[in-house]
PDB file of N, CA and C in Angstrom:
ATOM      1  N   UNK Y   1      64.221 134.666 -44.820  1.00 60.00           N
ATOM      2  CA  UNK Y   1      64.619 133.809 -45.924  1.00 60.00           C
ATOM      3  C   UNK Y   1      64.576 134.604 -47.216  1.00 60.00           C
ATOM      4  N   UNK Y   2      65.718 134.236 -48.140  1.00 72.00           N
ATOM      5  CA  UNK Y   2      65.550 135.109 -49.627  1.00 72.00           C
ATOM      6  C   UNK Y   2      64.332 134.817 -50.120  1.00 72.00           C
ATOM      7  N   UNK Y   3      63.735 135.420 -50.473  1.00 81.00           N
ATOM      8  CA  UNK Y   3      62.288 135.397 -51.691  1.00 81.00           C
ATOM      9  C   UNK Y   3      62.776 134.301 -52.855  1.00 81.00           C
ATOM     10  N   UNK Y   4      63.435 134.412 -53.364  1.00 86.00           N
ATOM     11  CA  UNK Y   4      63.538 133.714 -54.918  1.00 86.00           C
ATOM     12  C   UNK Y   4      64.255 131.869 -54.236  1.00 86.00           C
ATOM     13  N   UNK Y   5      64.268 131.382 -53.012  1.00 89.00           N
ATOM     14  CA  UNK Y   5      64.234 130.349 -52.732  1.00 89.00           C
ATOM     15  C   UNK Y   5      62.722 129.459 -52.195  1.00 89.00           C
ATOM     16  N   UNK Y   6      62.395 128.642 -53.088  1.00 92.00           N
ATOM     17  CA  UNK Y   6      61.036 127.984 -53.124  1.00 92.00           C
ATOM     18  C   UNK Y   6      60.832 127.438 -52.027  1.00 92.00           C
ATOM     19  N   UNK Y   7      59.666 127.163 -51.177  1.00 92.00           N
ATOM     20  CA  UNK Y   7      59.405 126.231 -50.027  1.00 92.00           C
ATOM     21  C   UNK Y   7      60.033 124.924 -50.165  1.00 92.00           C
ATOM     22  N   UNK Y   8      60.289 123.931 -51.708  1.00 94.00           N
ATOM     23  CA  UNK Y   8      60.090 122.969 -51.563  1.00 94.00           C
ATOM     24  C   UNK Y   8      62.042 122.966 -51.397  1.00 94.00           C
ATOM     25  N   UNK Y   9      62.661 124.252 -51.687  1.00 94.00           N
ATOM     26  CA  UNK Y   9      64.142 123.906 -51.587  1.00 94.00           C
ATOM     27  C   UNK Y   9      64.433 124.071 -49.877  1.00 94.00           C
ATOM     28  N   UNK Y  10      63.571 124.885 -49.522  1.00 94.00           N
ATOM     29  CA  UNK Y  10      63.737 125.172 -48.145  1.00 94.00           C
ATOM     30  C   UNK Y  10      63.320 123.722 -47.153  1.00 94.00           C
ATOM     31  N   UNK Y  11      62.490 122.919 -47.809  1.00 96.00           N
ATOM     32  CA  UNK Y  11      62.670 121.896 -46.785  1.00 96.00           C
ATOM     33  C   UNK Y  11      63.429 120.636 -47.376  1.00 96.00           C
ATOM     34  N   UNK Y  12      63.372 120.631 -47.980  1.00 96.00           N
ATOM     35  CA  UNK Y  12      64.863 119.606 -48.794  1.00 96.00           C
ATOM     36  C   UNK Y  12      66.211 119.915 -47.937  1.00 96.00           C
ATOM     37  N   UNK Y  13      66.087 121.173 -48.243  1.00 96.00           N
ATOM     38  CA  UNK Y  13      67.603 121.665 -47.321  1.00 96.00           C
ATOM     39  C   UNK Y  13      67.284 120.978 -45.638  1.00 96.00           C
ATOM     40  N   UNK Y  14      66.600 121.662 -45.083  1.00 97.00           N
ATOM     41  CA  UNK Y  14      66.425 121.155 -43.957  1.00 97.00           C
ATOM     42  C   UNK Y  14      66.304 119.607 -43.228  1.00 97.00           C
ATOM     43  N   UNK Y  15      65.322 118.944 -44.637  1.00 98.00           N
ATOM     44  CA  UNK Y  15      65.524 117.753 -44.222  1.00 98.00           C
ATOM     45  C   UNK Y  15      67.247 116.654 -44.500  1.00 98.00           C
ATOM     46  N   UNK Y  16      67.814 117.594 -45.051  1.00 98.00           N
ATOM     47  CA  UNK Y  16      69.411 117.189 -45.378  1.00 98.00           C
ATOM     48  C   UNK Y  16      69.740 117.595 -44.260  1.00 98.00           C
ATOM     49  N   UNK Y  17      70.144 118.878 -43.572  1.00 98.00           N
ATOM     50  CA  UNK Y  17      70.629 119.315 -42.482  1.00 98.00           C
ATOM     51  C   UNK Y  17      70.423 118.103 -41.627  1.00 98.00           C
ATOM     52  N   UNK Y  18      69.125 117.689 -41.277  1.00 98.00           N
ATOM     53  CA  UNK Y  18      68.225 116.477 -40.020  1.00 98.00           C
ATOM     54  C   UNK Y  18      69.221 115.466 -40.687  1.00 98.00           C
ATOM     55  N   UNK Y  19      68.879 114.849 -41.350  1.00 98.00           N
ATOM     56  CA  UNK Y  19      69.730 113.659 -42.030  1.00 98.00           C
ATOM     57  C   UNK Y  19      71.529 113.938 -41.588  1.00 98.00           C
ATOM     58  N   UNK Y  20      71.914 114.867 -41.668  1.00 98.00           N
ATOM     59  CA  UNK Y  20      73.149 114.897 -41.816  1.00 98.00           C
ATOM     60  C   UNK Y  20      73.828 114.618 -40.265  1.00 98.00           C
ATOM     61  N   UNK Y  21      72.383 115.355 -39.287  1.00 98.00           N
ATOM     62  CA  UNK Y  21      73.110 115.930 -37.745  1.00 98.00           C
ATOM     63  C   UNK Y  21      72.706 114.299 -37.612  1.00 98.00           C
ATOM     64  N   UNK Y  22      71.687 113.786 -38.064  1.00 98.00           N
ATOM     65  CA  UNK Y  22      71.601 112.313 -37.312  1.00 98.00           C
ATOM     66  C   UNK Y  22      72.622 111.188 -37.515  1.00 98.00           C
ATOM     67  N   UNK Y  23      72.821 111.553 -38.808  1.00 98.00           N
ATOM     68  CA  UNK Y  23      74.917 110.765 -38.959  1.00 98.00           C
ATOM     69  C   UNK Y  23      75.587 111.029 -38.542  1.00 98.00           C
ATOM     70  N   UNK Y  24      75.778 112.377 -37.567  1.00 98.00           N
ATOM     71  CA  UNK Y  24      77.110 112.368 -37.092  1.00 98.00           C
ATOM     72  C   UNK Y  24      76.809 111.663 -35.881  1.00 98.00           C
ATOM     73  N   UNK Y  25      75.670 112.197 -35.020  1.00 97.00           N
ATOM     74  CA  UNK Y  25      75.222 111.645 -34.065  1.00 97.00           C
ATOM     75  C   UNK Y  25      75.738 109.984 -33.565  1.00 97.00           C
ATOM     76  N   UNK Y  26      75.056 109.357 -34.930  1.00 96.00           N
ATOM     77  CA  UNK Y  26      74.936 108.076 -34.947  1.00 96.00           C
ATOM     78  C   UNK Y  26      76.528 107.794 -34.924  1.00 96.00           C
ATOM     79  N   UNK Y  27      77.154 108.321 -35.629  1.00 96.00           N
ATOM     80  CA  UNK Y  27      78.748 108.103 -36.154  1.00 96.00           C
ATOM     81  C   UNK Y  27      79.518 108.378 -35.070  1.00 96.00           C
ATOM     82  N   UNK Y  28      79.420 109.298 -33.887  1.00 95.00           N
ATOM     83  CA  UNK Y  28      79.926 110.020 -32.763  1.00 95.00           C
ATOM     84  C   UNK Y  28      79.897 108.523 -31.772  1.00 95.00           C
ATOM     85  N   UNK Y  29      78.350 108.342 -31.558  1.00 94.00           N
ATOM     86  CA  UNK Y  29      78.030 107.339 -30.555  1.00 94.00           C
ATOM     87  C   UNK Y  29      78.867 105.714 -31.059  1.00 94.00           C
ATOM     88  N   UNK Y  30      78.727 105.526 -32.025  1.00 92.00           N
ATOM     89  CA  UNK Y  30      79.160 104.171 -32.546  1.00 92.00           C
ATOM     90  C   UNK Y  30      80.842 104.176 -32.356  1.00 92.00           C
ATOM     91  N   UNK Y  31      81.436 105.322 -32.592  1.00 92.00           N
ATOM     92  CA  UNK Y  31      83.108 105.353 -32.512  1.00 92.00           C
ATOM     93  C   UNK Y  31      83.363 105.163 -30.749  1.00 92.00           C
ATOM     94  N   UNK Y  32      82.010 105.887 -29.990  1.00 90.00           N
ATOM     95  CA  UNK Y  32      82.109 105.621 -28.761  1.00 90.00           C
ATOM     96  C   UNK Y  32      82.296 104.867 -28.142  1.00 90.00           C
ATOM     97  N   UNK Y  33      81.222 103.953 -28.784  1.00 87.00           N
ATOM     98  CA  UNK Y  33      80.898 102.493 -28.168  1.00 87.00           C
ATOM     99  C   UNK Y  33      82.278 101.536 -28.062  1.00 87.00           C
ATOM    100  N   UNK Y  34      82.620 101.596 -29.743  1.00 84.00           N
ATOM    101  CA  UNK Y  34      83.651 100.767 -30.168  1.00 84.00           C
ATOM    102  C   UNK Y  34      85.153 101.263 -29.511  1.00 84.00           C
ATOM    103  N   UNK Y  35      85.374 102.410 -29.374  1.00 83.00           N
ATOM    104  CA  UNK Y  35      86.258 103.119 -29.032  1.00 83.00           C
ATOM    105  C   UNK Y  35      86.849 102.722 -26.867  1.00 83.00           C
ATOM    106  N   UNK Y  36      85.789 102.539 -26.250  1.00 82.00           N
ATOM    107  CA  UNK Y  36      85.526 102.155 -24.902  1.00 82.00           C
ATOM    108  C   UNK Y  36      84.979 101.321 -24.739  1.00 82.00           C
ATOM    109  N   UNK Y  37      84.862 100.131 -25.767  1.00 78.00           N
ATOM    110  CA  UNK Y  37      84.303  98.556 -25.038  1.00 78.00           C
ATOM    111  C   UNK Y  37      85.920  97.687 -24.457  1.00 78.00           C
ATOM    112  N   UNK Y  38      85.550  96.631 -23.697  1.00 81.00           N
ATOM    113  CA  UNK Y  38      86.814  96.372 -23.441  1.00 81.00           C
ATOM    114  C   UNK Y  38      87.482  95.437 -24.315  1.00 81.00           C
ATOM    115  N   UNK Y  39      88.335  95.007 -24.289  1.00 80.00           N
ATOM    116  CA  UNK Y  39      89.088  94.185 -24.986  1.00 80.00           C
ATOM    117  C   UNK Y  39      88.427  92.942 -25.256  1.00 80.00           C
ATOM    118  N   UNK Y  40      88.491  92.091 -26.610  1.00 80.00           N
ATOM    119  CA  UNK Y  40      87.660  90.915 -26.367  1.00 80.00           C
ATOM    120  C   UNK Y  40      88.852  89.668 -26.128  1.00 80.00           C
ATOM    121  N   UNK Y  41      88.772  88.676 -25.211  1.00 81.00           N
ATOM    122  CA  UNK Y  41      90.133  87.776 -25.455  1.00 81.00           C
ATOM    123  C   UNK Y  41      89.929  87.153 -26.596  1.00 81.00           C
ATOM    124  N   UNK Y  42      91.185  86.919 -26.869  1.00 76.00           N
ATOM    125  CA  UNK Y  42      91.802  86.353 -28.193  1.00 76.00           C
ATOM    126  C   UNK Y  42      90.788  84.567 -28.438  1.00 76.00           C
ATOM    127  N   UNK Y  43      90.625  84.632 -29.704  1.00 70.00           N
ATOM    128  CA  UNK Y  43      89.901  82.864 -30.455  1.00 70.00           C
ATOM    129  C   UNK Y  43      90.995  82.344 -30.298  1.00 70.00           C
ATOM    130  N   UNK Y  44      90.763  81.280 -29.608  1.00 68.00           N
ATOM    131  CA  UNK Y  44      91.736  80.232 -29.758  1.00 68.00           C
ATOM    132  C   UNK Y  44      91.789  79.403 -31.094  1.00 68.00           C
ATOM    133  N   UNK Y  45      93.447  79.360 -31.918  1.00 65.00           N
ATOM    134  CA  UNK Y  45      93.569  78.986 -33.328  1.00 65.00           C
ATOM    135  C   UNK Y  45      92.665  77.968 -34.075  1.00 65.00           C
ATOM    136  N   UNK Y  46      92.207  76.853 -33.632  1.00 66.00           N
ATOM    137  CA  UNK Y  46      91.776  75.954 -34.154  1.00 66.00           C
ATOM    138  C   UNK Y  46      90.473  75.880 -33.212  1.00 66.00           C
ATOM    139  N   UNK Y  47      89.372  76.046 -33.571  1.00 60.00           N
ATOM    140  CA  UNK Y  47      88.091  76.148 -33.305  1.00 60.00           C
ATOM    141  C   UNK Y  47      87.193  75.131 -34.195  1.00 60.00           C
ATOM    142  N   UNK Y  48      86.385  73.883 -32.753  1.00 64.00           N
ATOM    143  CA  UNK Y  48      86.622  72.400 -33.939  1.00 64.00           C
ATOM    144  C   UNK Y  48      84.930  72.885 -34.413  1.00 64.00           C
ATOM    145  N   UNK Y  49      84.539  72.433 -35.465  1.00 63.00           N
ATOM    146  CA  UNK Y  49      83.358  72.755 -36.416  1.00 63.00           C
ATOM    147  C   UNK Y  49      82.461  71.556 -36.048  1.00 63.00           C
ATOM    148  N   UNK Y  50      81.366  71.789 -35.255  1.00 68.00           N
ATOM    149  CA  UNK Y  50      80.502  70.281 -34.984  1.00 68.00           C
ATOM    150  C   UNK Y  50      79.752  70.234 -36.456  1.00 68.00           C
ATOM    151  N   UNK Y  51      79.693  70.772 -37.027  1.00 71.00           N
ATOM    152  CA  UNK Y  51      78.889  70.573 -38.403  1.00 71.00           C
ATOM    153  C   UNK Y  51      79.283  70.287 -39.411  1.00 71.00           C
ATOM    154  N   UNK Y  52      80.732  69.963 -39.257  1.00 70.00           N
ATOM    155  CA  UNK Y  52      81.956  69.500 -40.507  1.00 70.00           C
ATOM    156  C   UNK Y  52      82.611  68.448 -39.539  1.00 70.00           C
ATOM    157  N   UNK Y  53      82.527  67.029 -40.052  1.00 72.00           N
ATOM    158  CA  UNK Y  53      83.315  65.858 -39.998  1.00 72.00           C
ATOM    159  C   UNK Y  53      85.020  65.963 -40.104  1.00 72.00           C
ATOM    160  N   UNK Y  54      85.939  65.711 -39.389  1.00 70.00           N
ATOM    161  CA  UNK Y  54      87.436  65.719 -39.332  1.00 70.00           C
ATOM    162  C   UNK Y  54      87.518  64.979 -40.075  1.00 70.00           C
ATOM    163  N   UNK Y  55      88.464  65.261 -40.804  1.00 71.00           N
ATOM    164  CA  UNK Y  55      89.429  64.402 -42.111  1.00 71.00           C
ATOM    165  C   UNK Y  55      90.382  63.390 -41.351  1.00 71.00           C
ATOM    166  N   UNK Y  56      89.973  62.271 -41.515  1.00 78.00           N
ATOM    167  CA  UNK Y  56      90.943  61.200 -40.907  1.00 78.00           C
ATOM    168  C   UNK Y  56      92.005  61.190 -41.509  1.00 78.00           C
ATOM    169  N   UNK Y  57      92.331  61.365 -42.881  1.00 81.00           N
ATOM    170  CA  UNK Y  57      93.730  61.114 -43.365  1.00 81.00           C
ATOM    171  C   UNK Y  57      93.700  61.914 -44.751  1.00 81.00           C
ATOM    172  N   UNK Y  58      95.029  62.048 -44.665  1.00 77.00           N
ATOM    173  CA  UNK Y  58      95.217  62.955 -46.413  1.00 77.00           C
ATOM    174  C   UNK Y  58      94.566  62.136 -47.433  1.00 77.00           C
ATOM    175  N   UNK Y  59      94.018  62.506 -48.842  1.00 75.00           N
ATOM    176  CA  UNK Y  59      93.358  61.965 -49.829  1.00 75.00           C
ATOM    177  C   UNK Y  59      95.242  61.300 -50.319  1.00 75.00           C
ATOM    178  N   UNK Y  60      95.297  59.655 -50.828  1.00 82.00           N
ATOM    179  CA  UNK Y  60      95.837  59.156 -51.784  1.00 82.00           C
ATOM    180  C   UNK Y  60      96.302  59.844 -52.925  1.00 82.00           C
ATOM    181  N   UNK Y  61      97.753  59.969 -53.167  1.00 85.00           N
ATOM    182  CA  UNK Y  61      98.061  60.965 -54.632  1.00 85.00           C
ATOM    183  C   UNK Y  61      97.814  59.584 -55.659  1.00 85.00           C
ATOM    184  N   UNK Y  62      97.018  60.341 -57.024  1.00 87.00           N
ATOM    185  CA  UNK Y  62      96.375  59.521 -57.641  1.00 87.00           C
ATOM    186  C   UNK Y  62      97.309  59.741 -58.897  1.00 87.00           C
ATOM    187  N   UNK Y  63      97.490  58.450 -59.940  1.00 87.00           N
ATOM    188  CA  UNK Y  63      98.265  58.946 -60.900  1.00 87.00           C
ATOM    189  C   UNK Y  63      98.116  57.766 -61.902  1.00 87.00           C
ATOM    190  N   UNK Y  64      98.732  58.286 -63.314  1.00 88.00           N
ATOM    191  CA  UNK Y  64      97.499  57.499 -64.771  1.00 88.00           C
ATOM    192  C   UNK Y  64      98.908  57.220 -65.146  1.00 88.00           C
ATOM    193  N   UNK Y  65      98.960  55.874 -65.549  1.00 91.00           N
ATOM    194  CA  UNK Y  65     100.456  55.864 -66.884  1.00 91.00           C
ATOM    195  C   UNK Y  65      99.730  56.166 -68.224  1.00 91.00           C
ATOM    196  N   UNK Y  66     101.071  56.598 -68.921  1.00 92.00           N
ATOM    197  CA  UNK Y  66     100.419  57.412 -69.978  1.00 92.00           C
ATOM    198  C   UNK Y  66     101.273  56.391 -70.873  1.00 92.00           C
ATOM    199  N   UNK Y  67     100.837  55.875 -72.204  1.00 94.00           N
ATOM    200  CA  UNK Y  67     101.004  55.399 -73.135  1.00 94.00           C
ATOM    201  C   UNK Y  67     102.110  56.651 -73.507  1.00 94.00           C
ATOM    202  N   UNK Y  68     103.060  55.311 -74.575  1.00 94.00           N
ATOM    203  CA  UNK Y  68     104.123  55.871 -75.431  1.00 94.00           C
ATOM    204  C   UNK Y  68     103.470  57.563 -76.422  1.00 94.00           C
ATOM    205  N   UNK Y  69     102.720  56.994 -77.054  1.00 95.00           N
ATOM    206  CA  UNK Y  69     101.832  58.320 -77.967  1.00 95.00           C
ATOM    207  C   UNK Y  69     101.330  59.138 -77.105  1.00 95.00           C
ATOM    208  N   UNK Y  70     100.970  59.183 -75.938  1.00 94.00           N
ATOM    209  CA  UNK Y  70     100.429  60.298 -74.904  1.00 94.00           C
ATOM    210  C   UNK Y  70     101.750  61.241 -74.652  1.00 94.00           C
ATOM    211  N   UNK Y  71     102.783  60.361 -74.019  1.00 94.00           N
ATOM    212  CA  UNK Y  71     103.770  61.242 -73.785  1.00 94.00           C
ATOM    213  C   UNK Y  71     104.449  61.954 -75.162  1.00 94.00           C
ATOM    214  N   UNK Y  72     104.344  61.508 -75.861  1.00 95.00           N
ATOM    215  CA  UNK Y  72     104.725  62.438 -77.361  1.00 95.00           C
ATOM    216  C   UNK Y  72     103.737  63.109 -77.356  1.00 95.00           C
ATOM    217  N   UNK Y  73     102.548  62.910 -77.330  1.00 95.00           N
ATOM    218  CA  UNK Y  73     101.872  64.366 -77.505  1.00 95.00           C
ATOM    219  C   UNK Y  73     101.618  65.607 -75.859  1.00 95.00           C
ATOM    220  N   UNK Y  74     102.236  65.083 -74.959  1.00 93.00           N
ATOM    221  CA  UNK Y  74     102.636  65.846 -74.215  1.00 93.00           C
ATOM    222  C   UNK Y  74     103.854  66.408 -74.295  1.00 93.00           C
ATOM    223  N   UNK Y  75     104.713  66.128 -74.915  1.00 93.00           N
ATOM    224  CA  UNK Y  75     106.418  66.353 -74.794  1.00 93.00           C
ATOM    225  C   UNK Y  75     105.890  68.008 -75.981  1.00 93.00           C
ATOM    226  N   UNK Y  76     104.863  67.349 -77.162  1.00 93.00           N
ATOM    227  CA  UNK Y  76     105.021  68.342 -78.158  1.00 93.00           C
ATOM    228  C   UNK Y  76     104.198  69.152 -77.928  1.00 93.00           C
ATOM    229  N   UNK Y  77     103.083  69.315 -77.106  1.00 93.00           N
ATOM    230  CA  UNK Y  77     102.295  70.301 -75.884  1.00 93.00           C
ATOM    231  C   UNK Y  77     103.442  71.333 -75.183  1.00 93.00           C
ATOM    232  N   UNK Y  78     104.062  70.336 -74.816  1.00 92.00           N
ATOM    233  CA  UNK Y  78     104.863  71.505 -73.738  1.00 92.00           C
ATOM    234  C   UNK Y  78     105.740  72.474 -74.532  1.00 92.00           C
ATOM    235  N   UNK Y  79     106.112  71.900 -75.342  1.00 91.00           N
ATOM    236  CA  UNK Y  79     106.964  72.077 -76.767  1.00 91.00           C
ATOM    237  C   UNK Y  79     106.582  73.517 -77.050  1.00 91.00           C
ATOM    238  N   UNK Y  80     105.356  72.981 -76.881  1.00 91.00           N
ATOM    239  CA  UNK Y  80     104.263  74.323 -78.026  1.00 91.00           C
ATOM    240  C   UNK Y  80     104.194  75.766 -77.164  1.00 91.00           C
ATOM    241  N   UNK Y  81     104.136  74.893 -75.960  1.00 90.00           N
ATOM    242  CA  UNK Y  81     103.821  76.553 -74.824  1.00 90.00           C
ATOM    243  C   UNK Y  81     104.987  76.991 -74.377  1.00 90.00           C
ATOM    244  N   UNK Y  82     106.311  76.335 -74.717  1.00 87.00           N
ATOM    245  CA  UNK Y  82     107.572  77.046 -73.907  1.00 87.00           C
ATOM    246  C   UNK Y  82     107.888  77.862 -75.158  1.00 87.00           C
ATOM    247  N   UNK Y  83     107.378  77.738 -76.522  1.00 84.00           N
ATOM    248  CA  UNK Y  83     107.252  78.953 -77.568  1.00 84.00           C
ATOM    249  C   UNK Y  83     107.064  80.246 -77.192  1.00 84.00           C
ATOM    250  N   UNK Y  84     105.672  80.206 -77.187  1.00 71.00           N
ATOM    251  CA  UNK Y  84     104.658  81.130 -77.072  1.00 71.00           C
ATOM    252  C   UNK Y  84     105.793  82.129 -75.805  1.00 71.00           C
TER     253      UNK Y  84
END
């Protein structure tokens, strides 16, 4: 080993080297695994949720009449943003 490299760089290095071979390792085996498991069959589309209640029916479209002065100040709203 060179002289002018300190013990404490010499095992830093080394313990990087360990660290590094154990990621590939790990990274080698895992592409393995995934790479040669077999096929999983396909989820069927609609998978029913026992912990969520089915919606019996669409929600009611809900809707407000608007007074004469509402719709003028909507007409001059819209007015305002087809400016801009």
């Amino acid at each position: 080993m060179p002289e002018h490299v300190s013990i404490l760089q010499q095992i830093g290095l080394a313990v990087l080297v360990i660290a590094t071979v154990a990621w590939v390792v790990g990274l080698v085996r895992l592409v393995r695994v995934v790479a040669f498991a077999p096929p999983r069959p396909p989820l069927p589309r609609s998978l029913p949720l026992g912990a969520l209640p089915g919606q019996a029916k669409a929600p009611a479209v809900e809707s407000v009449p608007l007074t004469a002065d509402e719709q003028d100040a909507f007409v001059g709203l819209v007015r305002q943003f087809s400016r801009s």
